[in-house]
């Protein structure tokens, strides 16, 4: 099973997590180019080489109109004015920042949602990004005793956070791990200075977002985990704990900005873990039909696929009174089951739809583009449970066969043997 392990011995921030995942990506420069081309106003994300305690890794800098946002400051236990680097370069949102150093405009949650909606992203990435940011806003609203509608974010800090959130969601989508294991998360201790004044560490919003996750203070004073880091970790984690037995294929190190006695990094390890149990869940919807034409059933099947069915098909059955009939089956995810059941009731003559919730053993799947004698071709790679399969994409094979005037089977054989 494709497994991602996130080691948070020095906490987490959005930029650290993005940097660690970027080191796992097969084409990091291309990824950053696509991220910067999304259209976030005035935003430029760049990566820098960084070294902490002799360990080399990547630091992510998010510039807004050419400047990095100044982070909240750690407050020494004796609490005197100071000016030093925060462990992470991440600005997390708080309600109404009116400090003199911040004269920029503010944005509410509806504005942030609209901003994410406007980006040319895969729907799964867009939904994940909106859910992560909604959780941050809900936590901020709760700790400040206000509503989501009344929460406002400092504009520059918002763009910084949205870039982090969208970048991490894109990387998680493209790396596509089936299992995400997060270590216990160091949060630090002491106090942090922000727009509201001096707050305890972990910051109240961070503590709320980490509800249900294993956390610890550690022996280093300061804010080690930001709200954005907390929201991203808890959104994508499938489980928490020590690193599981796994064959590691790639390691990424995302660096914070401050030097500590320990290397200030978040490590991400991507590989395969043995898993003999089901790793997925699906829903099977079905109904029996004996009074519909083939054309009408075909029309219903098309509607089910349009509504998000993973698969839909018909089986011949013998019904009561010796009537030949059909059983219409729809395979879908749990979140689409109710909508698809309604579609089956709408487009068929059935009086009821049966539902079965099932566990499933599923191979991890990804698409790789490979250079061949015919040019670049997409290959579907499926692996897990000790199995690996590689198959050229049908549409690419068909296009080559038509272009070259060759039988489909000949092109397929040459690509499979390439």
C-alpha positions as semicolon CSV with decimal commas, in nm:
position;residue;x (nm);y (nm);z (nm)
1;X;0,000;0,000;0,000
2;X;0,134;0,344;-0,093
3;X;0,210;0,503;0,244
4;X;0,315;0,853;0,344
5;X;0,471;0,897;0,687
6;X;0,500;1,251;0,826
7;X;0,752;1,294;1,107
8;X;0,665;1,606;1,309
9;X;0,939;1,602;1,571
10;X;0,978;1,979;1,524
11;X;0,613;2,059;1,474
12;X;0,456;2,162;1,145
13;X;0,371;2,466;0,938
14;X;0,218;2,489;0,594
15;X;0,545;2,591;0,429
16;X;0,741;2,310;0,599
17;X;0,485;2,050;0,491
18;X;0,479;2,182;0,133
19;X;0,861;2,176;0,118
20;X;0,881;1,818;0,246
21;X;0,617;1,693;0,001
22;X;0,778;1,888;-0,286
23;X;1,099;1,687;-0,236
24;X;0,894;1,371;-0,297
25;X;0,747;1,502;-0,623
26;X;0,906;1,362;-0,942
27;X;0,900;1,706;-1,111
28;X;0,931;1,977;-0,844
29;X;1,019;2,262;-1,082
30;X;0,721;2,185;-1,303
31;X;0,499;2,169;-0,994
32;X;0,611;2,511;-0,871
33;X;0,560;2,658;-1,218
34;X;0,202;2,527;-1,221
35;X;0,140;2,651;-0,866
36;X;0,267;2,998;-0,954
37;X;0,053;3,000;-1,270
38;X;-0,273;2,941;-1,083
39;X;-0,345;3,312;-1,054
40;X;-0,322;3,396;-0,683
41;X;-0,279;3,776;-0,698
42;X;0,077;3,888;-0,637
43;X;0,184;3,546;-0,505
44;X;0,512;3,379;-0,595
45;X;0,623;3,055;-0,434
46;X;0,990;2,964;-0,457
47;X;1,207;2,695;-0,306
48;X;1,549;2,739;-0,152
49;X;1,814;2,494;-0,038
50;X;1,847;2,498;0,341
51;X;2,070;2,329;0,596
52;X;1,980;2,264;0,960
53;X;2,228;2,084;1,186
54;X;2,411;1,960;0,877
55;X;2,092;1,818;0,725
56;X;2,010;1,941;0,374
57;X;1,651;2,006;0,275
58;X;1,414;2,255;0,115
59;X;1,271;2,580;0,247
60;X;0,959;2,724;0,083
61;X;0,923;3,101;0,065
62;X;0,588;3,258;-0,024
63;X;0,626;3,614;-0,146
64;X;0,330;3,851;-0,168
65;X;0,407;4,139;-0,406
66;X;0,776;4,066;-0,356
67;X;0,773;4,045;0,024
68;X;0,743;3,762;0,273
69;X;0,485;3,814;0,548
70;X;0,636;3,874;0,892
71;X;0,539;3,590;1,126
72;X;0,415;3,605;1,480
73;X;0,698;3,623;1,734
74;X;0,787;3,380;2,010
75;X;0,791;3,552;2,347
76;X;1,073;3,468;2,590
77;X;0,964;3,352;2,932
78;X;1,092;3,680;3,083
79;X;0,879;3,866;2,823
80;X;1,069;4,169;2,698
81;X;1,050;4,334;2,354
82;X;1,272;4,162;2,101
83;X;1,317;4,094;1,733
84;X;1,413;3,747;1,622
85;X;1,308;3,482;1,376
86;X;1,012;3,261;1,439
87;X;1,078;2,885;1,391
88;X;0,856;2,892;1,081
89;X;0,800;3,161;0,822
90;X;0,427;3,111;0,829
91;X;0,171;3,376;0,911
92;X;-0,150;3,225;1,040
93;X;-0,480;3,415;1,023
94;X;-0,645;3,586;1,317
95;X;-0,951;3,806;1,342
96;X;-0,905;4,179;1,270
97;X;-0,536;4,268;1,272
98;X;-0,523;4,646;1,323
99;X;-0,157;4,684;1,420
100;X;0,016;4,984;1,256
101;X;0,259;4,759;1,068
102;X;-0,032;4,602;0,881
103;X;-0,222;4,852;0,672
104;X;-0,340;4,605;0,412
105;X;-0,703;4,515;0,346
106;X;-0,879;4,222;0,508
107;X;-1,077;3,933;0,362
108;X;-1,357;3,724;0,506
109;X;-1,414;3,350;0,463
110;X;-1,652;3,400;0,169
111;X;-1,377;3,591;-0,012
112;X;-1,125;3,315;0,056
113;X;-1,369;3,048;-0,067
114;X;-1,436;3,247;-0,384
115;X;-1,063;3,287;-0,437
116;X;-1,007;2,910;-0,411
117;X;-1,310;2,843;-0,635
118;X;-1,163;3,068;-0,904
119;X;-0,839;2,870;-0,931
120;X;-0,800;2,617;-1,216
121;X;-0,767;2,312;-0,990
122;X;-0,890;1,953;-1,002
123;X;-1,217;1,935;-0,810
124;X;-1,069;1,708;-0,541
125;X;-0,792;1,962;-0,474
126;X;-1,039;2,250;-0,464
127;X;-1,264;2,070;-0,215
128;X;-0,973;1,974;0,012
129;X;-0,840;2,330;0,012
130;X;-1,180;2,477;0,099
131;X;-1,233;2,223;0,377
132;X;-0,892;2,293;0,530
133;X;-0,943;2,668;0,526
134;X;-1,298;2,634;0,661
135;X;-1,159;2,439;0,956
136;X;-0,901;2,711;1,025
137;X;-1,172;2,977;1,014
138;X;-1,404;2,772;1,238
139;X;-1,129;2,730;1,495
140;X;-1,046;3,102;1,490
141;X;-1,414;3,193;1,524
142;X;-1,456;2,956;1,818
143;X;-1,158;3,082;2,017
144;X;-1,249;3,447;1,954
145;X;-1,616;3,395;2,041
146;X;-1,750;3,511;1,707
147;X;-1,904;3,365;1,391
148;X;-1,753;3,249;1,063
149;X;-1,911;3,547;0,889
150;X;-1,745;3,792;1,131
151;X;-1,395;3,644;1,106
152;X;-1,167;3,855;0,888
153;X;-0,815;3,766;0,781
154;X;-0,526;3,998;0,711
155;X;-0,502;4,003;0,330
156;X;-0,129;3,929;0,297
157;X;-0,136;3,655;0,560
158;X;-0,442;3,508;0,390
159;X;-0,269;3,485;0,052
160;X;0,032;3,327;0,222
161;X;-0,188;3,069;0,395
162;X;-0,398;2,999;0,083
163;X;-0,077;2,937;-0,115
164;X;0,039;2,691;0,153
165;X;-0,296;2,515;0,170
166;X;-0,345;2,492;-0,205
167;X;0,015;2,381;-0,258
168;X;-0,010;2,102;-0,002
169;X;-0,350;1,988;-0,135
170;X;-0,210;1,975;-0,489
171;X;0,092;1,774;-0,376
172;X;-0,120;1,529;-0,177
173;X;-0,343;1,484;-0,481
174;X;-0,051;1,420;-0,717
175;X;0,146;1,197;-0,478
176;X;-0,181;1,011;-0,404
177;X;-0,091;0,810;-0,092
178;X;-0,351;0,558;0,022
179;X;-0,234;0,577;0,382
180;X;-0,109;0,886;0,567
181;X;0,050;0,820;0,906
182;X;0,135;1,125;1,119
183;X;0,372;1,104;1,414
184;X;0,293;1,265;1,751
185;X;0,320;1,639;1,689
186;X;0,552;1,866;1,886
187;X;0,370;2,190;1,963
188;X;0,625;2,368;2,185
189;X;0,544;2,571;2,493
190;X;0,556;2,926;2,625
191;X;0,391;3,224;2,459
192;X;0,358;3,377;2,114
193;X;0,299;3,741;2,019
194;X;0,034;3,802;1,751
195;X;-0,210;4,072;1,644
196;X;-0,425;4,020;1,955
197;X;-0,138;4,036;2,200
198;X;0,043;3,754;2,377
199;X;-0,118;3,409;2,357
200;X;-0,019;3,074;2,506
201;X;0,151;2,802;2,303
202;X;0,004;2,604;2,140
203;X;-0,208;2,894;2,014
204;X;-0,575;2,840;2,101
205;X;-0,678;2,780;1,740
206;X;-0,394;2,531;1,693
207;X;-0,493;2,341;2,006
208;X;-0,852;2,320;1,882
209;X;-0,748;2,200;1,537
210;X;-0,529;1,927;1,691
211;X;-0,817;1,783;1,892
212;X;-0,792;1,404;1,862
213;X;-0,428;1,404;1,747
214;X;-0,138;1,302;1,976
215;X;0,064;1,613;2,072
216;X;0,341;1,700;2,316
217;X;0,525;2,014;2,426
218;X;0,885;1,895;2,406
219;X;1,175;2,083;2,560
220;X;1,196;2,382;2,320
221;X;1,009;2,704;2,393
222;X;0,815;2,863;2,108
223;X;0,535;2,795;1,863
224;X;0,629;2,473;1,683
225;X;0,295;2,406;1,512
226;X;0,084;2,671;1,338
227;X;-0,292;2,657;1,277
228;X;-0,235;2,595;0,906
229;X;0,008;2,311;0,980
230;X;-0,237;2,163;1,231
231;X;-0,532;2,188;0,991
232;X;-0,344;2,022;0,704
233;X;-0,206;1,738;0,917
234;X;-0,539;1,649;1,075
235;X;-0,726;1,681;0,745
236;X;-0,508;1,432;0,559
237;X;-0,405;1,194;0,838
238;X;-0,559;0,848;0,817
239;X;-0,388;0,743;1,140
240;X;-0,136;0,860;1,399
241;X;0,161;0,687;1,553
242;X;0,518;0,573;1,500
243;X;0,650;0,499;1,154
244;X;0,491;0,174;1,033
245;X;0,695;-0,106;0,876
246;X;0,741;0,015;0,520
247;X;0,979;0,011;0,225
248;X;1,081;0,375;0,183
249;X;1,115;0,496;-0,177
250;X;1,169;0,870;-0,119
251;X;1,240;1,108;0,169
252;X;1,168;1,481;0,182
253;X;1,285;1,738;0,439
254;X;1,093;2,062;0,477
255;X;1,294;2,317;0,672
256;X;1,183;2,586;0,917
257;X;1,365;2,918;0,935
258;X;1,513;2,909;1,285
259;X;1,814;2,715;1,412
260;X;1,768;2,486;1,712
261;X;1,993;2,229;1,879
262;X;1,784;1,977;1,680
263;X;1,736;1,993;1,304
264;X;1,432;2,216;1,245
265;X;1,258;2,010;0,979
266;X;0,948;1,812;0,897
267;X;1,033;1,482;0,725
268;X;0,807;1,306;0,479
269;X;0,872;0,944;0,379
270;X;0,691;0,785;0,088
271;X;0,693;0,413;0,022
272;X;0,509;0,084;0,046
273;X;0,371;-0,074;0,362
274;X;0,241;-0,429;0,387
275;X;-0,133;-0,428;0,425
276;X;-0,344;-0,740;0,409
277;X;-0,668;-0,581;0,527
278;X;-0,918;-0,394;0,308
279;X;-0,798;-0,043;0,238
280;X;-1,103;0,115;0,079
281;X;-1,480;0,132;0,116
282;X;-1,749;0,140;-0,150
283;X;-2,128;0,123;-0,173
284;X;-2,323;-0,105;-0,405
285;X;-2,671;0,014;-0,505
286;X;-2,903;-0,220;-0,694
287;X;-3,259;-0,265;-0,809
288;X;-3,455;-0,521;-1,016
289;X;-3,630;-0,416;-1,338
290;X;-3,872;-0,607;-1,561
291;X;-4,066;-0,334;-1,742
292;X;-3,802;-0,112;-1,905
293;X;-3,665;-0,118;-2,256
294;X;-3,296;-0,152;-2,328
295;X;-3,285;0,207;-2,452
296;X;-3,437;0,336;-2,127
297;X;-3,194;0,134;-1,914
298;X;-2,901;0,259;-2,123
299;X;-3,019;0,615;-2,067
300;X;-3,034;0,551;-1,691
301;X;-2,679;0,412;-1,695
302;X;-2,552;0,728;-1,865
303;X;-2,718;0,944;-1,597
304;X;-2,554;0,741;-1,320
305;X;-2,207;0,786;-1,468
306;X;-2,270;1,160;-1,507
307;X;-2,374;1,176;-1,139
308;X;-2,046;1,024;-1,020
309;X;-2,084;0,645;-1,028
310;X;-1,756;0,455;-1,017
311;X;-1,921;0,182;-1,224
312;X;-2,271;0,085;-1,334
313;X;-2,387;-0,228;-1,515
314;X;-2,680;-0,461;-1,581
315;X;-2,715;-0,834;-1,510
316;X;-2,981;-1,065;-1,650
317;X;-3,196;-1,223;-1,380
318;X;-3,513;-1,433;-1,351
319;X;-3,783;-1,256;-1,154
320;X;-4,111;-1,368;-0,999
321;X;-4,384;-1,508;-1,224
322;X;-4,098;-1,638;-1,442
323;X;-4,038;-1,298;-1,590
324;X;-3,694;-1,229;-1,742
325;X;-3,556;-0,911;-1,595
326;X;-3,247;-0,703;-1,525
327;X;-3,064;-0,609;-1,209
328;X;-2,917;-0,260;-1,234
329;X;-2,607;-0,218;-1,017
330;X;-2,424;0,103;-0,930
331;X;-2,086;0,116;-0,754
332;X;-2,001;0,444;-0,580
333;X;-1,835;0,610;-0,285
334;X;-2,032;0,661;0,035
335;X;-2,061;1,037;-0,009
336;X;-2,234;0,989;-0,348
337;X;-2,465;0,702;-0,247
338;X;-2,772;0,907;-0,153
339;X;-2,757;1,119;-0,468
340;X;-2,709;0,814;-0,693
341;X;-2,992;0,624;-0,524
342;X;-3,215;0,922;-0,601
343;X;-3,101;0,909;-0,966
344;X;-3,189;0,537;-0,985
345;X;-3,537;0,610;-0,850
346;X;-3,579;0,896;-1,093
347;X;-3,462;0,728;-1,414
348;X;-3,590;0,374;-1,364
349;X;-3,929;0,221;-1,284
350;X;-3,812;0,056;-0,961
351;X;-3,998;0,116;-0,637
352;X;-3,689;0,071;-0,420
353;X;-3,308;0,065;-0,423
354;X;-3,102;-0,174;-0,210
355;X;-2,777;-0,053;-0,053
356;X;-2,475;-0,256;0,058
357;X;-2,174;-0,094;0,227
358;X;-1,864;-0,294;0,142
359;X;-1,494;-0,301;0,232
360;X;-1,264;-0,330;-0,068
361;X;-0,908;-0,440;-0,141
362;X;-0,781;-0,181;-0,389
363;X;-0,449;-0,134;-0,565
364;X;-0,295;0,213;-0,559
365;X;-0,321;0,373;-0,900
366;X;-0,131;0,651;-1,074
367;X;-0,056;0,771;-1,427
368;X;0,301;0,802;-1,554
369;X;0,406;0,965;-1,882
370;X;0,684;0,767;-2,049
371;X;0,893;0,836;-2,358
372;X;0,845;0,569;-2,631
373;X;0,925;0,523;-2,997
374;X;0,580;0,674;-3,067
375;X;0,640;0,976;-2,844
376;X;0,515;1,040;-2,490
377;X;0,254;0,786;-2,379
378;X;0,053;0,769;-2,057
379;X;0,078;0,445;-1,861
380;X;-0,157;0,336;-1,584
381;X;0,043;0,192;-1,294
382;X;-0,138;-0,013;-1,028
383;X;0,038;-0,160;-0,728
384;X;-0,007;-0,288;-0,376
385;X;-0,053;-0,617;-0,187
386;X;0,261;-0,746;-0,360
387;X;0,116;-0,681;-0,706
388;X;0,225;-0,437;-0,977
389;X;0,061;-0,385;-1,317
390;X;0,157;-0,140;-1,592
391;X;-0,069;-0,076;-1,890
392;X;-0,064;0,190;-2,166
393;X;-0,363;0,424;-2,164
394;X;-0,623;0,306;-2,420
395;X;-0,683;0,652;-2,569
396;X;-0,310;0,699;-2,634
397;X;-0,279;0,355;-2,794
398;X;-0,583;0,420;-3,015
399;X;-0,452;0,762;-3,123
400;X;-0,115;0,612;-3,220
401;X;-0,281;0,328;-3,413
402;X;-0,490;0,575;-3,614
403;X;-0,196;0,808;-3,674
404;X;0,045;0,535;-3,782
405;X;-0,209;0,320;-3,967
406;X;-0,129;0,017;-3,748
407;X;-0,355;-0,240;-3,582
408;X;-0,438;-0,155;-3,220
409;X;-0,297;-0,488;-3,099
410;X;0,041;-0,422;-3,265
411;X;0,079;-0,081;-3,102
412;X;-0,027;-0,221;-2,766
413;X;0,224;-0,507;-2,785
414;X;0,510;-0,274;-2,880
415;X;0,427;-0,035;-2,593
416;X;0,394;-0,317;-2,340
417;X;0,734;-0,451;-2,444
418;X;0,901;-0,109;-2,452
